[in-house]
PDB file of N, CA and C in Angstrom:
ATOM      1  N   MET C 101       5.806 -15.038 -25.502  1.00  0.00           N
ATOM      2  CA  MET C 101       6.015 -15.552 -24.176  1.00  0.00           C
ATOM      3  C   MET C 101       4.871 -16.494 -23.827  1.00  0.00           C
ATOM      4  N   LYS C 102       5.209 -17.613 -23.257  1.00  0.00           N
ATOM      5  CA  LYS C 102       4.199 -18.603 -22.910  1.00  0.00           C
ATOM      6  C   LYS C 102       3.393 -18.156 -21.685  1.00  0.00           C
ATOM      7  N   ASN C 103       2.140 -18.550 -21.641  1.00  0.00           N
ATOM      8  CA  ASN C 103       1.321 -18.290 -20.483  1.00  0.00           C
ATOM      9  C   ASN C 103       1.740 -19.239 -19.355  1.00  0.00           C
ATOM     10  N   GLN C 104       1.945 -18.685 -18.184  1.00  0.00           N
ATOM     11  CA  GLN C 104       2.352 -19.471 -17.028  1.00  0.00           C
ATOM     12  C   GLN C 104       1.550 -19.021 -15.821  1.00  0.00           C
ATOM     13  N   LEU C 105       1.384 -19.928 -14.876  1.00  0.00           N
ATOM     14  CA  LEU C 105       0.745 -19.570 -13.623  1.00  0.00           C
ATOM     15  C   LEU C 105       1.714 -18.757 -12.783  1.00  0.00           C
ATOM     16  N   MET C 106       1.173 -17.727 -12.144  1.00  0.00           N
ATOM     17  CA  MET C 106       2.013 -16.866 -11.311  1.00  0.00           C
ATOM     18  C   MET C 106       1.478 -16.873  -9.894  1.00  0.00           C
ATOM     19  N   HIS C 107       2.383 -16.656  -8.952  1.00  0.00           N
ATOM     20  CA  HIS C 107       1.968 -16.499  -7.567  1.00  0.00           C
ATOM     21  C   HIS C 107       1.241 -15.165  -7.421  1.00  0.00           C
ATOM     22  N   LEU C 108       0.380 -15.085  -6.440  1.00  0.00           N
ATOM     23  CA  LEU C 108      -0.375 -13.855  -6.217  1.00  0.00           C
ATOM     24  C   LEU C 108       0.552 -12.693  -5.860  1.00  0.00           C
ATOM     25  N   SER C 109       1.605 -12.968  -5.111  1.00  0.00           N
ATOM     26  CA  SER C 109       2.535 -11.897  -4.738  1.00  0.00           C
ATOM     27  C   SER C 109       3.233 -11.330  -5.975  1.00  0.00           C
ATOM     28  N   ASP C 110       3.547 -12.171  -6.960  1.00  0.00           N
ATOM     29  CA  ASP C 110       4.156 -11.685  -8.194  1.00  0.00           C
ATOM     30  C   ASP C 110       3.186 -10.820  -8.987  1.00  0.00           C
ATOM     31  N   LYS C 111       1.916 -11.196  -8.995  1.00  0.00           N
ATOM     32  CA  LYS C 111       0.908 -10.390  -9.694  1.00  0.00           C
ATOM     33  C   LYS C 111       0.744  -9.028  -9.040  1.00  0.00           C
ATOM     34  N   LEU C 112       0.783  -8.990  -7.707  1.00  0.00           N
ATOM     35  CA  LEU C 112       0.668  -7.718  -7.004  1.00  0.00           C
ATOM     36  C   LEU C 112       1.842  -6.804  -7.335  1.00  0.00           C
ATOM     37  N   LEU C 113       3.038  -7.371  -7.413  1.00  0.00           N
ATOM     38  CA  LEU C 113       4.205  -6.554  -7.737  1.00  0.00           C
ATOM     39  C   LEU C 113       4.165  -6.073  -9.183  1.00  0.00           C
ATOM     40  N   LEU C 114       3.630  -6.860 -10.091  1.00  0.00           N
ATOM     41  CA  LEU C 114       3.527  -6.424 -11.481  1.00  0.00           C
ATOM     42  C   LEU C 114       2.554  -5.255 -11.633  1.00  0.00           C
ATOM     43  N   ARG C 115       1.531  -5.230 -10.816  1.00  0.00           N
ATOM     44  CA  ARG C 115       0.582  -4.116 -10.864  1.00  0.00           C
ATOM     45  C   ARG C 115       1.232  -2.822 -10.394  1.00  0.00           C
ATOM     46  N   ARG C 116       2.238  -2.950  -9.557  1.00  0.00           N
ATOM     47  CA  ARG C 116       2.895  -1.761  -9.010  1.00  0.00           C
ATOM     48  C   ARG C 116       4.217  -1.478  -9.711  1.00  0.00           C
ATOM     49  N   ARG C 117       4.339  -1.928 -10.936  1.00  0.00           N
ATOM     50  CA  ARG C 117       5.577  -1.758 -11.680  1.00  0.00           C
ATOM     51  C   ARG C 117       5.900  -0.293 -11.917  1.00  0.00           C
ATOM     52  N   ALA C 118       4.910   0.535 -12.150  1.00  0.00           N
ATOM     53  CA  ALA C 118       5.147   1.962 -12.390  1.00  0.00           C
ATOM     54  C   ALA C 118       5.776   2.625 -11.173  1.00  0.00           C
ATOM     55  N   ILE C 119       5.341   2.224  -9.985  1.00  0.00           N
ATOM     56  CA  ILE C 119       5.916   2.794  -8.770  1.00  0.00           C
ATOM     57  C   ILE C 119       7.365   2.344  -8.611  1.00  0.00           C
ATOM     58  N   ILE C 120       7.626   1.067  -8.908  1.00  0.00           N
ATOM     59  CA  ILE C 120       8.991   0.555  -8.803  1.00  0.00           C
ATOM     60  C   ILE C 120       9.899   1.272  -9.797  1.00  0.00           C
ATOM     61  N   GLU C 121       9.415   1.507 -11.009  1.00  0.00           N
ATOM     62  CA  GLU C 121      10.214   2.217 -11.997  1.00  0.00           C
ATOM     63  C   GLU C 121      10.433   3.672 -11.589  1.00  0.00           C
ATOM     64  N   ALA C 122       9.470   4.291 -10.916  1.00  0.00           N
ATOM     65  CA  ALA C 122       9.634   5.662 -10.442  1.00  0.00           C
ATOM     66  C   ALA C 122      10.719   5.730  -9.369  1.00  0.00           C
ATOM     67  N   ILE C 123      10.763   4.723  -8.501  1.00  0.00           N
ATOM     68  CA  ILE C 123      11.792   4.698  -7.466  1.00  0.00           C
ATOM     69  C   ILE C 123      13.168   4.540  -8.097  1.00  0.00           C
ATOM     70  N   ILE C 124      13.292   3.653  -9.065  1.00  0.00           N
ATOM     71  CA  ILE C 124      14.578   3.453  -9.729  1.00  0.00           C
ATOM     72  C   ILE C 124      14.987   4.713 -10.478  1.00  0.00           C
ATOM     73  N   ASP C 125      14.025   5.406 -11.098  1.00  0.00           N
ATOM     74  CA  ASP C 125      14.317   6.650 -11.795  1.00  0.00           C
ATOM     75  C   ASP C 125      14.824   7.715 -10.824  1.00  0.00           C
ATOM     76  N   GLN C 126      14.206   7.800  -9.648  1.00  0.00           N
ATOM     77  CA  GLN C 126      14.673   8.762  -8.655  1.00  0.00           C
ATOM     78  C   GLN C 126      16.072   8.418  -8.168  1.00  0.00           C
ATOM     79  N   LEU C 127      16.350   7.135  -7.988  1.00  0.00           N
ATOM     80  CA  LEU C 127      17.686   6.748  -7.557  1.00  0.00           C
ATOM     81  C   LEU C 127      18.729   7.115  -8.608  1.00  0.00           C
ATOM     82  N   LYS C 128      18.375   6.968  -9.882  1.00  0.00           N
ATOM     83  CA  LYS C 128      19.329   7.280 -10.938  1.00  0.00           C
ATOM     84  C   LYS C 128      19.531   8.775 -11.097  1.00  0.00           C
ATOM     85  N   ASN C 129      18.444   9.543 -11.104  1.00  0.00           N
ATOM     86  CA  ASN C 129      18.535  10.963 -11.435  1.00  0.00           C
ATOM     87  C   ASN C 129      18.795  11.852 -10.226  1.00  0.00           C
ATOM     88  N   ILE C 130      18.010  11.705  -9.181  1.00  0.00           N
ATOM     89  CA  ILE C 130      18.127  12.605  -8.041  1.00  0.00           C
ATOM     90  C   ILE C 130      19.291  12.212  -7.144  1.00  0.00           C
ATOM     91  N   SER C 131      19.394  10.924  -6.827  1.00  0.00           N
ATOM     92  CA  SER C 131      20.445  10.468  -5.930  1.00  0.00           C
ATOM     93  C   SER C 131      21.743  10.157  -6.660  1.00  0.00           C
ATOM     94  N   GLN C 132      21.745  10.264  -7.958  1.00  0.00           N
ATOM     95  CA  GLN C 132      22.912  10.097  -8.812  1.00  0.00           C
ATOM     96  C   GLN C 132      23.573   8.735  -8.653  1.00  0.00           C
ATOM     97  N   ILE C 133      22.737   7.696  -8.546  1.00  0.00           N
ATOM     98  CA  ILE C 133      23.255   6.333  -8.582  1.00  0.00           C
ATOM     99  C   ILE C 133      23.185   5.890 -10.034  1.00  0.00           C
ATOM    100  N   GLU C 134      24.315   5.509 -10.586  1.00  0.00           N
ATOM    101  CA  GLU C 134      24.347   5.091 -11.970  1.00  0.00           C
ATOM    102  C   GLU C 134      25.348   3.958 -12.122  1.00  0.00           C
ATOM    103  N   HIS C 135      25.174   3.218 -13.188  1.00  0.00           N
ATOM    104  CA  HIS C 135      26.096   2.119 -13.467  1.00  0.00           C
ATOM    105  C   HIS C 135      27.272   2.660 -14.258  1.00  0.00           C
ATOM    106  N   SER C 136      28.428   2.567 -13.687  1.00  0.00           N
ATOM    107  CA  SER C 136      29.646   2.923 -14.408  1.00  0.00           C
ATOM    108  C   SER C 136      30.751   1.981 -13.953  1.00  0.00           C
ATOM    109  N   ARG C 137      31.850   2.039 -14.612  1.00  0.00           N
ATOM    110  CA  ARG C 137      32.946   1.139 -14.269  1.00  0.00           C
ATOM    111  C   ARG C 137      33.832   1.802 -13.221  1.00  0.00           C
ATOM    112  N   TYR C 138      33.736   1.300 -12.024  1.00  0.00           N
ATOM    113  CA  TYR C 138      34.545   1.820 -10.939  1.00  0.00           C
ATOM    114  C   TYR C 138      35.884   1.093 -10.923  1.00  0.00           C
ATOM    115  N   ARG C 139      36.913   1.780 -10.492  1.00  0.00           N
ATOM    116  CA  ARG C 139      38.232   1.159 -10.452  1.00  0.00           C
ATOM    117  C   ARG C 139      38.406   0.265  -9.234  1.00  0.00           C
ATOM    118  N   SER C 140      37.604   0.494  -8.221  1.00  0.00           N
ATOM    119  CA  SER C 140      37.705  -0.372  -7.040  1.00  0.00           C
ATOM    120  C   SER C 140      36.300  -0.652  -6.520  1.00  0.00           C
ATOM    121  N   SER C 141      36.168  -1.771  -5.843  1.00  0.00           N
ATOM    122  CA  SER C 141      34.868  -2.126  -5.281  1.00  0.00           C
ATOM    123  C   SER C 141      34.504  -1.226  -4.106  1.00  0.00           C
ATOM    124  N   VAL C 142      35.501  -0.676  -3.437  1.00  0.00           N
ATOM    125  CA  VAL C 142      35.238   0.247  -2.325  1.00  0.00           C
ATOM    126  C   VAL C 142      34.586   1.521  -2.855  1.00  0.00           C
ATOM    127  N   ASN C 143      35.076   2.018  -3.984  1.00  0.00           N
ATOM    128  CA  ASN C 143      34.511   3.220  -4.592  1.00  0.00           C
ATOM    129  C   ASN C 143      33.057   2.986  -5.007  1.00  0.00           C
ATOM    130  N   PHE C 144      32.766   1.809  -5.551  1.00  0.00           N
ATOM    131  CA  PHE C 144      31.391   1.456  -5.908  1.00  0.00           C
ATOM    132  C   PHE C 144      30.501   1.469  -4.666  1.00  0.00           C
ATOM    133  N   GLY C 145      30.972   0.852  -3.580  1.00  0.00           N
ATOM    134  CA  GLY C 145      30.184   0.790  -2.348  1.00  0.00           C
ATOM    135  C   GLY C 145      29.922   2.164  -1.768  1.00  0.00           C
ATOM    136  N   VAL C 146      30.929   3.031  -1.810  1.00  0.00           N
ATOM    137  CA  VAL C 146      30.772   4.394  -1.279  1.00  0.00           C
ATOM    138  C   VAL C 146      29.718   5.159  -2.068  1.00  0.00           C
ATOM    139  N   HIS C 147      29.759   5.070  -3.395  1.00  0.00           N
ATOM    140  CA  HIS C 147      28.775   5.772  -4.220  1.00  0.00           C
ATOM    141  C   HIS C 147      27.374   5.202  -4.018  1.00  0.00           C
ATOM    142  N   LEU C 148      27.263   3.906  -3.891  1.00  0.00           N
ATOM    143  CA  LEU C 148      25.960   3.291  -3.690  1.00  0.00           C
ATOM    144  C   LEU C 148      25.360   3.683  -2.349  1.00  0.00           C
ATOM    145  N   ILE C 149      26.139   3.609  -1.300  1.00  0.00           N
ATOM    146  CA  ILE C 149      25.635   3.961   0.041  1.00  0.00           C
ATOM    147  C   ILE C 149      25.296   5.446   0.118  1.00  0.00           C
ATOM    148  N   ALA C 150      26.124   6.300  -0.487  1.00  0.00           N
ATOM    149  CA  ALA C 150      25.848   7.732  -0.481  1.00  0.00           C
ATOM    150  C   ALA C 150      24.545   8.050  -1.213  1.00  0.00           C
ATOM    151  N   GLY C 151      24.300   7.372  -2.329  1.00  0.00           N
ATOM    152  CA  GLY C 151      23.046   7.584  -3.058  1.00  0.00           C
ATOM    153  C   GLY C 151      21.839   7.108  -2.281  1.00  0.00           C
ATOM    154  N   LEU C 152      21.964   5.973  -1.590  1.00  0.00           N
ATOM    155  CA  LEU C 152      20.845   5.471  -0.788  1.00  0.00           C
ATOM    156  C   LEU C 152      20.567   6.364   0.408  1.00  0.00           C
ATOM    157  N   ILE C 153      21.598   6.922   0.999  1.00  0.00           N
ATOM    158  CA  ILE C 153      21.401   7.866   2.106  1.00  0.00           C
ATOM    159  C   ILE C 153      20.706   9.124   1.604  1.00  0.00           C
ATOM    160  N   ALA C 154      21.122   9.624   0.433  1.00  0.00           N
ATOM    161  CA  ALA C 154      20.474  10.814  -0.140  1.00  0.00           C
ATOM    162  C   ALA C 154      19.003  10.533  -0.435  1.00  0.00           C
ATOM    163  N   TYR C 155      18.700   9.322  -0.916  1.00  0.00           N
ATOM    164  CA  TYR C 155      17.311   8.950  -1.192  1.00  0.00           C
ATOM    165  C   TYR C 155      16.507   8.861   0.090  1.00  0.00           C
ATOM    166  N   SER C 156      17.101   8.361   1.148  1.00  0.00           N
ATOM    167  CA  SER C 156      16.361   8.197   2.403  1.00  0.00           C
ATOM    168  C   SER C 156      16.033   9.538   3.048  1.00  0.00           C
ATOM    169  N   HIS C 157      16.769  10.602   2.702  1.00  0.00           N
ATOM    170  CA  HIS C 157      16.500  11.918   3.275  1.00  0.00           C
ATOM    171  C   HIS C 157      15.526  12.747   2.440  1.00  0.00           C
ATOM    172  N   GLN C 158      14.994  12.190   1.364  1.00  0.00           N
ATOM    173  CA  GLN C 158      14.012  12.916   0.564  1.00  0.00           C
ATOM    174  C   GLN C 158      12.693  13.037   1.325  1.00  0.00           C
ATOM    175  N   ASP C 159      11.997  14.139   1.094  1.00  0.00           N
ATOM    176  CA  ASP C 159      10.723  14.363   1.768  1.00  0.00           C
ATOM    177  C   ASP C 159       9.621  13.464   1.220  1.00  0.00           C
ATOM    178  N   LYS C 160       9.495  13.416  -0.091  1.00  0.00           N
ATOM    179  CA  LYS C 160       8.436  12.624  -0.713  1.00  0.00           C
ATOM    180  C   LYS C 160       9.048  11.420  -1.399  1.00  0.00           C
ATOM    181  N   LYS C 161       8.678  10.240  -0.933  1.00  0.00           N
ATOM    182  CA  LYS C 161       9.174   9.006  -1.525  1.00  0.00           C
ATOM    183  C   LYS C 161       7.975   8.153  -1.915  1.00  0.00           C
ATOM    184  N   PRO C 162       7.971   7.626  -3.137  1.00  0.00           N
ATOM    185  CA  PRO C 162       6.893   6.701  -3.496  1.00  0.00           C
ATOM    186  C   PRO C 162       7.075   5.392  -2.748  1.00  0.00           C
ATOM    187  N   GLY C 163       5.981   4.733  -2.442  1.00  0.00           N
ATOM    188  CA  GLY C 163       6.061   3.475  -1.720  1.00  0.00           C
ATOM    189  C   GLY C 163       5.111   2.452  -2.297  1.00  0.00           C
ATOM    190  N   LEU C 164       5.364   1.191  -2.001  1.00  0.00           N
ATOM    191  CA  LEU C 164       4.522   0.118  -2.503  1.00  0.00           C
ATOM    192  C   LEU C 164       3.355  -0.178  -1.579  1.00  0.00           C
ATOM    193  N   HIS C 165       3.496   0.073  -0.294  1.00  0.00           N
ATOM    194  CA  HIS C 165       2.457  -0.173   0.708  1.00  0.00           C
ATOM    195  C   HIS C 165       1.926  -1.603   0.615  1.00  0.00           C
ATOM    196  N   LEU C 166       2.841  -2.548   0.624  1.00  0.00           N
ATOM    197  CA  LEU C 166       2.458  -3.953   0.565  1.00  0.00           C
ATOM    198  C   LEU C 166       1.992  -4.418   1.936  1.00  0.00           C
ATOM    199  N   ASP C 167       0.902  -5.142   1.950  1.00  0.00           N
ATOM    200  CA  ASP C 167       0.354  -5.677   3.185  1.00  0.00           C
ATOM    201  C   ASP C 167       0.978  -7.050   3.438  1.00  0.00           C
ATOM    202  N   GLU C 168       1.573  -7.237   4.598  1.00  0.00           N
ATOM    203  CA  GLU C 168       2.240  -8.510   4.921  1.00  0.00           C
ATOM    204  C   GLU C 168       1.250  -9.663   4.916  1.00  0.00           C
ATOM    205  N   HIS C 169       0.045  -9.425   5.403  1.00  0.00           N
ATOM    206  CA  HIS C 169      -0.957 -10.481   5.457  1.00  0.00           C
ATOM    207  C   HIS C 169      -1.389 -10.913   4.052  1.00  0.00           C
ATOM    208  N   ALA C 170      -1.504  -9.955   3.123  1.00  0.00           N
ATOM    209  CA  ALA C 170      -1.930 -10.290   1.770  1.00  0.00           C
ATOM    210  C   ALA C 170      -0.866 -11.083   1.028  1.00  0.00           C
ATOM    211  N   LEU C 171       0.405 -10.803   1.296  1.00  0.00           N
ATOM    212  CA  LEU C 171       1.467 -11.537   0.626  1.00  0.00           C
ATOM    213  C   LEU C 171       1.599 -12.969   1.152  1.00  0.00           C
ATOM    214  N   GLN C 172       1.352 -13.171   2.439  1.00  0.00           N
ATOM    215  CA  GLN C 172       1.474 -14.507   3.009  1.00  0.00           C
ATOM    216  C   GLN C 172       0.274 -15.387   2.644  1.00  0.00           C
ATOM    217  N   ALA C 173      -0.874 -14.765   2.321  1.00  0.00           N
ATOM    218  CA  ALA C 173      -2.049 -15.523   1.952  1.00  0.00           C
ATOM    219  C   ALA C 173      -1.897 -16.128   0.543  1.00  0.00           C
ATOM    220  N   ALA C 174      -0.961 -15.583  -0.230  1.00  0.00           N
ATOM    221  CA  ALA C 174      -0.794 -16.060  -1.609  1.00  0.00           C
ATOM    222  C   ALA C 174      -0.178 -17.379  -1.638  1.00  0.00           C
TER     223      ALA C 174
END
């Protein structure tokens, strides 16, 4: 991969990749959101919204804690 200049906000998100992967893992395993072939788009939407609601009711959720001022300074 070639070396390229990156924005500061992209570098900050790359440092927090483990947290982002943990959130996606929780969505897949705990909230049971998974990629499968749904027969209708309504069924896909229902499963997605139900999984996001289940995730929002969890007690402990990992977060990125991004500072708005730091992202705009980049």
